[in-house]
mmCIF file of C-alpha atoms in Angstrom:
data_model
loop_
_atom_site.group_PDB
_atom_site.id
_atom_site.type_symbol
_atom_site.label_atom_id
_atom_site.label_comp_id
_atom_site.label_asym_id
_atom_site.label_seq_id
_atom_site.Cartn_x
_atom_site.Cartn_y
_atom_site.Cartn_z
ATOM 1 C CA UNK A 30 41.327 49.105 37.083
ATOM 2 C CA UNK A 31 39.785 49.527 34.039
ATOM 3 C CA UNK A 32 36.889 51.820 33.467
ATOM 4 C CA UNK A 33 33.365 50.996 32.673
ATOM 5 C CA UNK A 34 31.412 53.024 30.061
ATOM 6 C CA UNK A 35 28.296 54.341 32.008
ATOM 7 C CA UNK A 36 25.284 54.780 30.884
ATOM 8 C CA UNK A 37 22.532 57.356 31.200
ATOM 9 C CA UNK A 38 19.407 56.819 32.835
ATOM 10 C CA UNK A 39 16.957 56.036 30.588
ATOM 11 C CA UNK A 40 18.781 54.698 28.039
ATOM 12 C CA UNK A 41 18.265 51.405 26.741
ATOM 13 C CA UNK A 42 21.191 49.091 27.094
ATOM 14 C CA UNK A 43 22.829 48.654 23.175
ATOM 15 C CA UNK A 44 23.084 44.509 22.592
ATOM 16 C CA UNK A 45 26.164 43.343 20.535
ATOM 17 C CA UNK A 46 26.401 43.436 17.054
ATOM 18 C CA UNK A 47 27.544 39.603 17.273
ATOM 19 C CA UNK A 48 24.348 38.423 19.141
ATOM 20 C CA UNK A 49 21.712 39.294 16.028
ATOM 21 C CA UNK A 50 23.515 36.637 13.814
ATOM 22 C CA UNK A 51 21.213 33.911 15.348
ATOM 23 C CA UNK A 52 18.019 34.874 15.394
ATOM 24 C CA UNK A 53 18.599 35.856 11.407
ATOM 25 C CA UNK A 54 19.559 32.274 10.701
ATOM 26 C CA UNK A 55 17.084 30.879 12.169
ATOM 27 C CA UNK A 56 14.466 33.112 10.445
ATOM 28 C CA UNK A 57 16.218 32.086 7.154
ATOM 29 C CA UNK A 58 15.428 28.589 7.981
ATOM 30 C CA UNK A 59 11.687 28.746 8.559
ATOM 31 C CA UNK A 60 11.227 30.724 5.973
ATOM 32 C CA UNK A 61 13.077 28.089 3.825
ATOM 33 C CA UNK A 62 11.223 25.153 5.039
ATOM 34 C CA UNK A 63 7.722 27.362 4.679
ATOM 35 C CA UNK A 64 8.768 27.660 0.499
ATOM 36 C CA UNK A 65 9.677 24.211 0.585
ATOM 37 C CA UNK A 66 6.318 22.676 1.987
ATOM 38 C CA UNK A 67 4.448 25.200 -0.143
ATOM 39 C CA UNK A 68 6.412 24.285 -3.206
ATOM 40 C CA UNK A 69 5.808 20.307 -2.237
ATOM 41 C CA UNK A 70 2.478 20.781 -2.054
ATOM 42 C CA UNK A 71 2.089 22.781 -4.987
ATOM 43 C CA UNK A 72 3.876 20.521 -6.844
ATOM 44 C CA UNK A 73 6.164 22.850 -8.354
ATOM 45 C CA UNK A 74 9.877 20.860 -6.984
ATOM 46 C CA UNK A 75 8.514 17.945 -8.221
ATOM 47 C CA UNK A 76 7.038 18.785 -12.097
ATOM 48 C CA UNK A 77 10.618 17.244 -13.788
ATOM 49 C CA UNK A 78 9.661 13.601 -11.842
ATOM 50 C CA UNK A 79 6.208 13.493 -12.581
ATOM 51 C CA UNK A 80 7.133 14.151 -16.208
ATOM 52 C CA UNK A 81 6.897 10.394 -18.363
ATOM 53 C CA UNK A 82 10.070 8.422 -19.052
ATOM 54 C CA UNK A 83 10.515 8.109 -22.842
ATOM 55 C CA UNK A 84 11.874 4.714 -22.227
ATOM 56 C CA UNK A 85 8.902 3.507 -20.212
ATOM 57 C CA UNK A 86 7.179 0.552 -21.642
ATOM 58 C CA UNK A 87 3.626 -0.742 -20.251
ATOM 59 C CA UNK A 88 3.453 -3.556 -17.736
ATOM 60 C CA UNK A 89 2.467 -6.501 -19.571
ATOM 61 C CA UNK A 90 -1.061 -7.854 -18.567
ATOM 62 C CA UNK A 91 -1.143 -11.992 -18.269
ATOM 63 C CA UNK A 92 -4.117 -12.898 -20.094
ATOM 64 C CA UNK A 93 -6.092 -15.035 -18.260
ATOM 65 C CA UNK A 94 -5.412 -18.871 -18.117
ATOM 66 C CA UNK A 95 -7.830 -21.485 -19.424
ATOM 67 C CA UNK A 96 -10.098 -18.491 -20.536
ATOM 68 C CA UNK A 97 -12.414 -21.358 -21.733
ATOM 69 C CA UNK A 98 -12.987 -22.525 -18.311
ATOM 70 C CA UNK A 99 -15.991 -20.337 -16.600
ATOM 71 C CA UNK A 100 -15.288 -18.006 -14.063
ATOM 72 C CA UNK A 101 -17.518 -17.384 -11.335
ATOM 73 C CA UNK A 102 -17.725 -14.439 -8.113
ATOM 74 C CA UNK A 103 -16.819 -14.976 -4.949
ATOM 75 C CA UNK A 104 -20.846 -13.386 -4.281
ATOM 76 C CA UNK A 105 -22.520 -16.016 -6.476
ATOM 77 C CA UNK A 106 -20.082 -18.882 -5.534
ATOM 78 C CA UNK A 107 -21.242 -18.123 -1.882
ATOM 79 C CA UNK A 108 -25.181 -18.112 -2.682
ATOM 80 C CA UNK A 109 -24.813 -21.240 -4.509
ATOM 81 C CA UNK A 110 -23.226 -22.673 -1.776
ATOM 82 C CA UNK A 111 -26.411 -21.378 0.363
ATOM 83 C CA UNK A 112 -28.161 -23.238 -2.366
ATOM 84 C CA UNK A 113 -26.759 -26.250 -2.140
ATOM 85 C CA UNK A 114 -25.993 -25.801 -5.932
ATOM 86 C CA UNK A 115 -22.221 -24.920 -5.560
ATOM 87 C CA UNK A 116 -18.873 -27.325 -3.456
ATOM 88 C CA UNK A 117 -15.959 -25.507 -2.977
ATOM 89 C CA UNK A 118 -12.838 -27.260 -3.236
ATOM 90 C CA UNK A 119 -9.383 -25.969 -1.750
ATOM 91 C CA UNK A 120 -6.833 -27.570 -4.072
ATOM 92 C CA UNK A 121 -3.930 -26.372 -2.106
ATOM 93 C CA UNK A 122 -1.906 -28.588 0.595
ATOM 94 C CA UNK A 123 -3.095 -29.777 3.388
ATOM 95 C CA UNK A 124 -1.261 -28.186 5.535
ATOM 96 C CA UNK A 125 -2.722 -24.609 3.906
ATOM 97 C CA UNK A 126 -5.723 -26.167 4.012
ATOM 98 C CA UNK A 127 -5.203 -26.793 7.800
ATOM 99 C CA UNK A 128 -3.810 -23.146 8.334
ATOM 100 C CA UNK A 129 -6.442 -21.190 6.841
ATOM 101 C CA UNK A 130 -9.216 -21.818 4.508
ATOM 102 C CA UNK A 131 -13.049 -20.786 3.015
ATOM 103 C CA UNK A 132 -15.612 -21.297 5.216
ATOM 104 C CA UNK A 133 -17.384 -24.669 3.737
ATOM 105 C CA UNK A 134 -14.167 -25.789 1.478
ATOM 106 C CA UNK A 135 -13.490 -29.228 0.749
ATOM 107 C CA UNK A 136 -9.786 -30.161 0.905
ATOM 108 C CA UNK A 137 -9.022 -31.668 -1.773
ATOM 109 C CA UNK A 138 -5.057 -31.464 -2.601
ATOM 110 C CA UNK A 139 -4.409 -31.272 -6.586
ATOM 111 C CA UNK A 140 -2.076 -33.964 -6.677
ATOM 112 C CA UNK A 141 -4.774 -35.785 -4.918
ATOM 113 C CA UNK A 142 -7.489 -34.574 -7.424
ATOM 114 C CA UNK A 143 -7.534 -37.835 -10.152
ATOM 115 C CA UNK A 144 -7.631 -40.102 -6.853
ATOM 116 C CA UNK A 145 -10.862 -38.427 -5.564
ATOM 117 C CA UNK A 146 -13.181 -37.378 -7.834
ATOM 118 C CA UNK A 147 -15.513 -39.819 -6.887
ATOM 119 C CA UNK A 148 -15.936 -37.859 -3.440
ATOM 120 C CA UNK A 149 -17.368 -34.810 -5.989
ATOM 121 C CA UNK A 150 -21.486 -34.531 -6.081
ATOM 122 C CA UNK A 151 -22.365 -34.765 -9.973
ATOM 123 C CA UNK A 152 -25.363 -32.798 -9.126
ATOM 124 C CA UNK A 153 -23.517 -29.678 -7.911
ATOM 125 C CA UNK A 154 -21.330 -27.238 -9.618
ATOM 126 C CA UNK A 155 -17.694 -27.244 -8.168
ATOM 127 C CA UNK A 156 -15.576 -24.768 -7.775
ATOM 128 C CA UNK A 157 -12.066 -24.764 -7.517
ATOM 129 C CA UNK A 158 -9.528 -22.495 -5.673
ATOM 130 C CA UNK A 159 -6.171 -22.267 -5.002
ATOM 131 C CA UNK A 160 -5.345 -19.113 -3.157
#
């Protein structure tokens, strides 16, 4: 039989040198993940990203179409529809039409417009739309 080391009374029981290996690692890794939310939220791992691209060109902006045709807001198209001043026409398909459309829209399909514009009030503004 082999013999046992005893201990004296009192004495605190000595861990393994092997056992301490975890706790440190894991101690590395919170403390890593702590510097790298700071560090996100600081911005300072992301300045080199946020820098501008030399090669970047600006979006393009579409001028408008028809810009001689007047616009009007969706506010003021609905008071004049209040009015009685203003007819709002869907020019989409009928089956968008049917799906989903303004409250108080006429359906009126573009390719349908020459055909009916004698079902237009000459008294009224109209307003088109198409989304």
């Amino acid at each position: 039989m082999a013999k046992r080391a005893s201990r004296r009374r009192g004495q605190p029981r000595r861990r393994r040198s092997g056992s301490l290996w975890i706790p440190a690692v894991v101690a590395l890794v919170v403390v890593a993940i702590v510097v790298g939310i700071i560090l996100s939220l600081e911005g300072g791992g992301a300045r080199a990203s946020l820098e501008p691209n030399a090669t970047a060109q600006p979006l393009a902006t579409n001028p408008i179409p028809y810009p001689a045709v007047p616009r009007i807001s969706v506010a003021e198209t609905w008071e004049g529809m209040q009015a009685g001043q203003v007819v709002l026409v869907d020019v989409r398909s009928q089956a968008s039409y049917n799906s989903l459309h303004a409250d108080g829209a006429l359906s009126i399909p573009e390719d349908e417009m020459d055909a009916r514009l004698d079902e237009l009030p000459r008294d009224r503004d109209i307003v088109l739309y198409c989304t």
